[in-house]
């Protein structure tokens, strides 16, 4: 009686405490009623056993039958709430699984081992219950689903807080969805820190594969170069493995690579537009991941892929909107510039003509000859400005002829080395003997090279260094201009090739815009690599003309 009452009251108290923490719809009333029924049954059992049966012993079998069927009240309550509130996912699955396991053990003991026990115990004077226990343990170890369920039950028994872990995972998923739109590097750094905290691992690492199926980011992850993880990702995709641990990794490149690292869990991220790996481990106190924890990690990794994809799409949309707005602004600027240049050009021609006639009429000895020369000089300067404005507003025919990038570089260097010497800077060049011709005229190529070297010298500053290299890459010529200056801030880097964007206090913001426009008109590409405090490198890829080589 004491044991029965202690168990019932303890369970009732546990259900009442759990009732205060649950948020599942219908669970609060279920737990409250269950606790009340347990307490009522405990009181009824005590009364029947201690008072009713001793007083009416002739009805003993009836009272014992009532005691035997009294737990049906709890069973019926549980069945009602399972059907009424769809508690199937909450409790019934585990109840059925554990019930089948216990039932199988009991049936095996009753019909298989019991007869052997009775015969062998007397014959060999040995308790074969130990053999039965060893067989049961071997079955648990050999059968993976049973091993996982047993391990999960032991973790609950040992006090691992799965409810708190589930709550953290839900909060992390909600917070991750709010990060969509931020830079991918920021999202990945946040995700790695959160995974370290939630699952108590020493090193969580996200390894993304780039558009050309090469890892992006740094040079090393989880103790190995990023290139070493590419075959692992390919093998996991080929073998349809979403997650694997050090203990169940498929033989081959996956197992071999994991043995070289301290990775405990590896997840494959295989989205249509985003591919990579997420590694975790090792955990504190060298604990392993349960199947439920692995499923939680997979859920978070999948949401990371969705968040990164959403951020990329939002960045592309914003870039498209900026380009559309920029094209509209440029169209307006070009129209206004062309109109102003056209309106100014005719009066300037008239002024120049009149001034030239007056100069001829008055002669060199006139008192106003010097003034007229000044007028003609200023008119020529304004005419040059007008021509530049028209060139800025009017698309160029960059691909109408061919030019030599080597000639443009050498001609520009002959001038810029004097400028660098005055500033105490140096220009180092690595140029081949010959390069293919470019589908652009020499003036356009000189303007590209001149603006890039000028910006590099300005960034390098006094005593700085500028390096210039050129080489052929199949059907393109690649020009690189780098400096050892302070680098470019991310705010400016995102808008480098827009007009009037500059980091220099006295800059116009048109140099790189003109370079970018010329490169696009030629059909080439221009990229910028910059590191804060280390310098900047501009990489220009220009398409070659049809087989001509310039020396």
Coordinates of N, CA, C and O in Angstrom, one line a residue, residues 195-311:
X195 N 25.2 27.4 -33.1 CA 25.3 26.0 -33.1 C 26.3 25.6 -32.0 O 26.1 24.6 -31.3
X196 N 27.4 26.3 -31.8 CA 28.3 26.0 -30.8 C 27.6 26.1 -29.4 O 27.9 25.3 -28.5
X197 N 26.8 27.1 -29.2 CA 26.1 27.3 -27.9 C 25.0 26.3 -27.7 O 24.9 25.7 -26.6
X198 N 24.2 26.0 -28.7 CA 23.0 25.1 -28.4 C 23.5 23.7 -28.2 O 23.0 23.0 -27.2
X199 N 24.3 23.2 -29.1 CA 24.7 21.8 -29.0 C 26.0 21.5 -28.2 O 26.5 20.4 -28.2
X200 N 26.6 22.6 -27.7 CA 27.8 22.5 -26.8 C 28.9 21.8 -27.6 O 29.5 20.8 -27.1
X201 N 29.2 22.3 -28.8 CA 30.3 21.8 -29.5 C 31.4 22.9 -29.5 O 31.2 24.1 -29.4
X202 N 32.6 22.4 -29.8 CA 33.8 23.3 -29.7 C 34.0 24.0 -31.1 O 34.5 25.1 -31.1
X203 N 33.5 23.4 -32.2 CA 33.8 24.0 -33.5 C 32.6 23.7 -34.4 O 32.5 22.5 -34.8
X204 N 31.8 24.6 -34.8 CA 30.8 24.5 -35.8 C 31.3 25.3 -37.1 O 31.7 26.4 -36.9
X205 N 31.2 24.6 -38.2 CA 31.8 25.2 -39.4 C 30.9 25.0 -40.6 O 30.4 23.9 -40.8
X206 N 30.6 26.1 -41.4 CA 29.8 26.0 -42.6 C 30.7 26.2 -43.8 O 31.5 27.1 -43.9
X207 N 30.7 25.2 -44.7 CA 31.6 25.2 -45.9 C 30.7 25.2 -47.1 O 30.0 24.2 -47.4
X208 N 30.7 26.3 -47.8 CA 29.8 26.5 -49.0 C 30.6 26.2 -50.3 O 31.8 26.6 -50.3
X209 N 30.0 25.6 -51.2 CA 30.6 25.4 -52.5 C 30.1 26.5 -53.5 O 28.9 26.8 -53.5
X210 N 31.1 27.1 -54.2 CA 30.8 28.2 -55.0 C 30.1 27.8 -56.3 O 29.7 26.6 -56.5
X211 N 29.8 28.8 -57.2 CA 29.1 28.5 -58.4 C 29.9 27.5 -59.3 O 29.3 26.8 -60.1
X212 N 31.2 27.5 -59.2 CA 32.0 26.6 -60.0 C 32.3 25.3 -59.2 O 33.3 24.6 -59.5
X213 N 31.5 25.1 -58.2 CA 31.7 23.9 -57.3 C 33.0 23.9 -56.6 O 33.5 22.8 -56.2
X214 N 33.5 25.0 -56.3 CA 34.7 25.1 -55.4 C 34.3 25.8 -54.1 O 33.5 26.7 -54.1
X215 N 34.8 25.4 -53.0 CA 34.5 26.0 -51.7 C 34.8 27.5 -51.7 O 35.8 27.9 -52.2
X216 N 33.9 28.3 -51.1 CA 34.1 29.7 -51.0 C 34.7 30.0 -49.6 O 34.7 29.1 -48.7
X217 N 35.0 31.2 -49.4 CA 35.4 31.7 -48.0 C 36.9 31.5 -47.8 O 37.7 31.9 -48.7
X218 N 37.3 31.1 -46.6 CA 38.7 31.0 -46.2 C 39.4 29.9 -46.9 O 39.0 29.3 -47.9
X219 N 40.6 29.5 -46.4 CA 41.4 28.5 -47.0 C 41.3 27.2 -46.2 O 41.8 26.2 -46.7
X220 N 40.7 27.2 -45.0 CA 40.8 26.0 -44.2 C 39.5 25.9 -43.3 O 39.0 27.0 -42.9
X221 N 39.0 24.7 -43.1 CA 37.8 24.6 -42.2 C 37.9 23.2 -41.6 O 38.2 22.2 -42.2
X222 N 37.5 23.1 -40.3 CA 37.5 21.9 -39.5 C 38.8 21.1 -39.6 O 38.9 19.9 -39.6
X223 N 39.9 21.9 -39.7 CA 41.3 21.3 -39.7 C 41.8 20.9 -41.0 O 42.9 20.4 -41.1
X224 N 41.0 21.0 -42.1 CA 41.5 20.6 -43.4 C 41.3 21.7 -44.4 O 40.4 22.5 -44.2
X225 N 42.1 21.7 -45.5 CA 41.8 22.7 -46.6 C 40.4 22.5 -47.1 O 39.9 21.4 -47.2
X226 N 39.8 23.6 -47.6 CA 38.4 23.5 -48.1 C 38.3 22.6 -49.3 O 37.3 22.0 -49.5
X227 N 39.4 22.6 -50.1 CA 39.4 21.7 -51.3 C 39.2 20.2 -50.9 O 38.7 19.4 -51.7
X228 N 39.6 19.9 -49.7 CA 39.5 18.5 -49.3 C 38.1 18.0 -49.0 O 37.8 16.8 -49.0
X229 N 37.2 19.0 -48.8 CA 35.8 18.7 -48.4 C 35.0 18.5 -49.7 O 33.9 18.0 -49.6
X230 N 35.4 19.0 -50.8 CA 34.6 18.9 -52.0 C 34.4 17.4 -52.4 O 33.2 17.0 -52.7
X231 N 35.3 16.5 -52.4 CA 35.0 15.0 -52.6 C 34.1 14.5 -51.6 O 33.3 13.6 -51.9
X232 N 34.2 14.9 -50.3 CA 33.2 14.4 -49.3 C 31.8 14.8 -49.6 O 30.9 14.0 -49.5
X233 N 31.6 16.1 -50.0 CA 30.3 16.5 -50.4 C 29.8 15.7 -51.6 O 28.6 15.2 -51.6
X234 N 30.6 15.5 -52.6 CA 30.2 14.7 -53.8 C 29.8 13.3 -53.4 O 28.8 12.8 -53.9
X235 N 30.6 12.7 -52.5 CA 30.3 11.3 -52.1 C 29.0 11.3 -51.3 O 28.2 10.3 -51.5
X236 N 28.7 12.2 -50.4 CA 27.4 12.2 -49.7 C 26.2 12.4 -50.6 O 25.2 11.7 -50.4
X237 N 26.4 13.3 -51.6 CA 25.3 13.4 -52.5 C 25.1 12.2 -53.4 O 23.9 11.7 -53.6
X238 N 26.1 11.6 -53.8 CA 26.0 10.4 -54.6 C 25.4 9.2 -53.9 O 24.7 8.4 -54.4
X239 N 25.8 9.1 -52.6 CA 25.2 8.0 -51.8 C 24.0 8.3 -51.0 O 23.5 7.6 -50.2
X240 N 23.4 9.5 -51.3 CA 22.2 10.0 -50.7 C 22.3 10.0 -49.2 O 21.3 9.6 -48.4
X241 N 23.4 10.5 -48.7 CA 23.6 10.6 -47.2 C 23.4 12.1 -46.8 O 24.1 12.9 -47.3
X242 N 22.4 12.3 -46.0 CA 22.2 13.7 -45.5 C 23.0 14.0 -44.3 O 23.5 15.1 -44.2
X243 N 23.2 13.1 -43.4 CA 23.9 13.3 -42.1 C 24.7 12.0 -41.8 O 24.2 10.9 -42.0
X244 N 25.9 12.2 -41.2 CA 26.6 11.0 -40.8 C 27.5 11.5 -39.6 O 27.9 12.6 -39.5
X245 N 27.8 10.5 -38.7 CA 28.7 10.8 -37.6 C 30.0 10.0 -37.8 O 30.1 9.2 -38.8
X246 N 30.9 10.2 -36.9 CA 32.2 9.5 -37.1 C 32.0 7.9 -37.0 O 32.8 7.2 -37.5
X247 N 30.9 7.5 -36.3 CA 30.8 6.1 -36.1 C 30.0 5.4 -37.2 O 30.0 4.2 -37.3
X248 N 29.2 6.1 -38.0 CA 28.4 5.5 -39.0 C 28.7 6.1 -40.4 O 27.9 6.0 -41.3
X249 N 29.9 6.7 -40.6 CA 30.2 7.3 -41.8 C 30.5 6.2 -42.9 O 31.1 5.2 -42.6
X250 N 29.9 6.3 -44.1 CA 30.2 5.3 -45.1 C 31.7 5.2 -45.4 O 32.4 6.2 -45.4
X251 N 32.1 4.0 -45.7 CA 33.5 3.7 -46.0 C 33.9 4.4 -47.3 O 33.1 4.6 -48.2
X252 N 35.1 4.8 -47.3 CA 35.6 5.6 -48.5 C 36.1 6.9 -48.1 O 36.6 7.2 -47.0
X253 N 35.9 7.9 -49.0 CA 36.4 9.2 -48.8 C 35.8 9.9 -47.6 O 36.4 10.7 -46.9
X254 N 34.5 9.6 -47.3 CA 33.8 10.3 -46.2 C 34.5 9.8 -44.9 O 34.9 10.6 -44.0
X255 N 34.6 8.5 -44.7 CA 35.2 8.0 -43.4 C 36.7 8.4 -43.3 O 37.1 8.8 -42.2
X256 N 37.4 8.3 -44.4 CA 38.8 8.7 -44.4 C 39.0 10.1 -44.0 O 39.9 10.5 -43.2
X257 N 38.2 11.0 -44.5 CA 38.3 12.5 -44.2 C 37.9 12.7 -42.8 O 38.6 13.5 -42.1
X258 N 36.9 12.1 -42.3 CA 36.4 12.4 -40.9 C 37.5 11.9 -39.9 O 37.7 12.5 -38.8
X259 N 38.2 10.8 -40.2 CA 39.2 10.3 -39.3 C 40.4 11.3 -39.2 O 41.2 11.2 -38.2
X260 N 40.6 12.2 -40.2 CA 41.6 13.2 -40.1 C 41.3 14.4 -39.3 O 42.1 15.3 -39.1
X261 N 40.0 14.5 -38.9 CA 39.5 15.7 -38.2 C 38.9 15.3 -36.9 O 38.8 14.1 -36.5
X262 N 38.4 16.3 -36.1 CA 37.7 16.0 -34.9 C 36.2 16.3 -35.1 O 35.4 16.5 -34.1
X263 N 35.7 16.2 -36.3 CA 34.3 16.4 -36.6 C 33.5 15.2 -36.1 O 33.8 14.0 -36.3
X264 N 32.4 15.5 -35.3 CA 31.5 14.5 -34.7 C 30.3 14.3 -35.6 O 29.9 13.1 -35.7
X265 N 29.8 15.3 -36.2 CA 28.6 15.2 -37.1 C 28.8 16.0 -38.3 O 29.3 17.2 -38.3
X266 N 28.4 15.5 -39.5 CA 28.6 16.1 -40.8 C 27.2 16.1 -41.5 O 26.6 15.1 -41.6
X267 N 26.8 17.3 -41.9 CA 25.5 17.5 -42.6 C 25.7 18.0 -44.0 O 26.5 18.9 -44.2
X268 N 25.1 17.4 -45.0 CA 25.2 17.9 -46.4 C 24.1 18.9 -46.7 O 22.9 18.6 -46.4
X269 N 24.4 20.0 -47.2 CA 23.5 21.1 -47.6 C 23.4 21.1 -49.1 O 24.3 21.5 -49.8
X270 N 22.3 20.5 -49.7 CA 22.2 20.3 -51.1 C 20.9 20.9 -51.7 O 20.0 20.3 -52.0
X271 N 21.0 22.3 -51.7 CA 19.9 23.0 -52.3 C 20.1 23.2 -53.8 O 21.3 23.1 -54.3
X272 N 19.1 23.5 -54.6 CA 19.3 23.7 -56.1 C 20.4 24.8 -56.4 O 21.1 24.7 -57.3
X273 N 20.4 25.9 -55.6 CA 21.3 27.0 -55.9 C 22.3 27.2 -54.8 O 23.1 28.1 -54.8
X274 N 22.4 26.3 -53.8 CA 23.3 26.4 -52.7 C 23.7 25.0 -52.2 O 22.9 24.2 -51.9
X275 N 25.0 24.8 -52.2 CA 25.6 23.5 -51.9 C 26.7 23.7 -50.9 O 27.5 24.6 -51.0
X276 N 26.8 22.8 -49.9 CA 27.9 22.9 -49.0 C 27.8 21.8 -47.9 O 27.0 20.9 -47.9
X277 N 28.6 21.9 -46.9 CA 28.7 21.0 -45.7 C 28.7 21.8 -44.4 O 29.2 22.9 -44.4
X278 N 28.1 21.2 -43.4 CA 28.1 21.8 -42.0 C 28.7 20.8 -41.1 O 28.2 19.6 -41.1
X279 N 29.8 21.1 -40.4 CA 30.4 20.2 -39.5 C 30.3 20.6 -38.1 O 30.4 21.8 -37.8
X280 N 30.1 19.7 -37.2 CA 30.0 20.0 -35.8 C 30.9 19.0 -35.0 O 31.0 17.8 -35.4
X281 N 31.6 19.6 -34.0 CA 32.3 18.7 -33.1 C 33.7 19.2 -32.8 O 34.2 20.1 -33.4
X282 N 34.3 18.6 -31.8 CA 33.7 17.6 -30.9 C 32.8 18.3 -29.8 O 32.9 19.5 -29.5
X283 N 31.9 17.5 -29.2 CA 31.0 18.0 -28.1 C 31.8 18.0 -26.8 O 32.8 17.3 -26.6
X284 N 31.2 18.8 -25.9 CA 31.8 18.9 -24.5 C 31.7 17.5 -23.9 O 30.7 16.8 -24.1
X285 N 32.7 17.1 -23.1 CA 32.8 15.8 -22.5 C 32.6 14.6 -23.5 O 32.2 13.5 -23.1
X286 N 32.9 14.9 -24.8 CA 33.0 13.9 -25.8 C 31.7 13.1 -25.9 O 31.6 11.9 -26.2
X287 N 30.6 13.8 -25.7 CA 29.3 13.2 -25.8 C 28.9 13.0 -27.3 O 29.3 13.8 -28.1
X288 N 28.1 12.0 -27.6 CA 27.7 11.8 -29.0 C 26.3 12.4 -29.2 O 25.6 12.8 -28.3
X289 N 26.0 12.6 -30.5 CA 24.7 13.1 -30.8 C 23.6 12.0 -30.8 O 23.8 11.0 -31.4
X290 N 22.4 12.3 -30.2 CA 21.3 11.3 -30.3 C 20.6 11.6 -31.7 O 20.9 12.6 -32.3
X291 N 19.8 10.6 -32.0 CA 19.1 10.7 -33.3 C 18.2 12.0 -33.3 O 18.0 12.7 -34.3
X292 N 17.5 12.3 -32.2 CA 16.7 13.5 -32.1 C 17.5 14.7 -32.3 O 17.1 15.7 -33.0
X293 N 18.7 14.8 -31.7 CA 19.6 16.0 -31.8 C 20.0 16.1 -33.3 O 20.1 17.2 -33.8
X294 N 20.3 14.9 -33.9 CA 20.7 15.0 -35.3 C 19.6 15.6 -36.2 O 19.9 16.4 -37.1
X295 N 18.4 15.1 -35.9 CA 17.2 15.7 -36.7 C 17.1 17.2 -36.4 O 16.7 17.9 -37.4
X296 N 17.4 17.6 -35.2 CA 17.3 19.1 -34.9 C 18.3 19.8 -35.8 O 18.1 20.9 -36.3
X297 N 19.6 19.3 -35.8 CA 20.6 19.9 -36.6 C 20.3 20.0 -38.1 O 20.5 21.0 -38.7
X298 N 19.7 18.9 -38.6 CA 19.3 18.8 -40.0 C 18.3 19.9 -40.3 O 18.3 20.6 -41.3
X299 N 17.3 20.0 -39.4 CA 16.3 21.1 -39.5 C 16.9 22.5 -39.6 O 16.5 23.3 -40.5
X300 N 17.8 22.8 -38.7 CA 18.4 24.1 -38.7 C 19.3 24.3 -39.9 O 19.3 25.4 -40.5
X301 N 20.0 23.3 -40.4 CA 20.8 23.4 -41.6 C 20.0 23.6 -42.8 O 20.3 24.5 -43.7
X302 N 18.8 23.0 -42.9 CA 17.9 23.2 -44.0 C 17.4 24.6 -44.0 O 17.3 25.3 -45.1
X303 N 17.1 25.1 -42.8 CA 16.6 26.5 -42.8 C 17.7 27.5 -43.1 O 17.5 28.5 -43.6
X304 N 19.0 27.1 -42.7 CA 20.1 28.0 -43.1 C 20.2 28.1 -44.6 O 20.4 29.2 -45.1
X305 N 20.0 27.0 -45.3 CA 20.1 27.0 -46.8 C 19.0 27.9 -47.3 O 19.2 28.7 -48.3
X306 N 17.8 27.8 -46.8 CA 16.7 28.6 -47.2 C 16.9 30.1 -47.0 O 16.7 31.0 -47.8
X307 N 17.5 30.4 -45.8 CA 17.8 31.8 -45.4 C 18.9 32.4 -46.3 O 18.7 33.5 -46.8
X308 N 19.9 31.6 -46.6 CA 21.0 32.1 -47.5 C 20.5 32.3 -48.9 O 20.8 33.3 -49.5
X309 N 19.6 31.4 -49.4 CA 19.1 31.5 -50.7 C 18.2 32.7 -50.8 O 18.2 33.5 -51.7
X310 N 17.4 32.9 -49.7 CA 16.5 34.1 -49.7 C 17.3 35.4 -49.7 O 17.0 36.4 -50.4
X311 N 18.4 35.4 -48.9 CA 19.3 36.6 -48.8 C 19.9 36.9 -50.2 O 20.0 38.0 -50.6

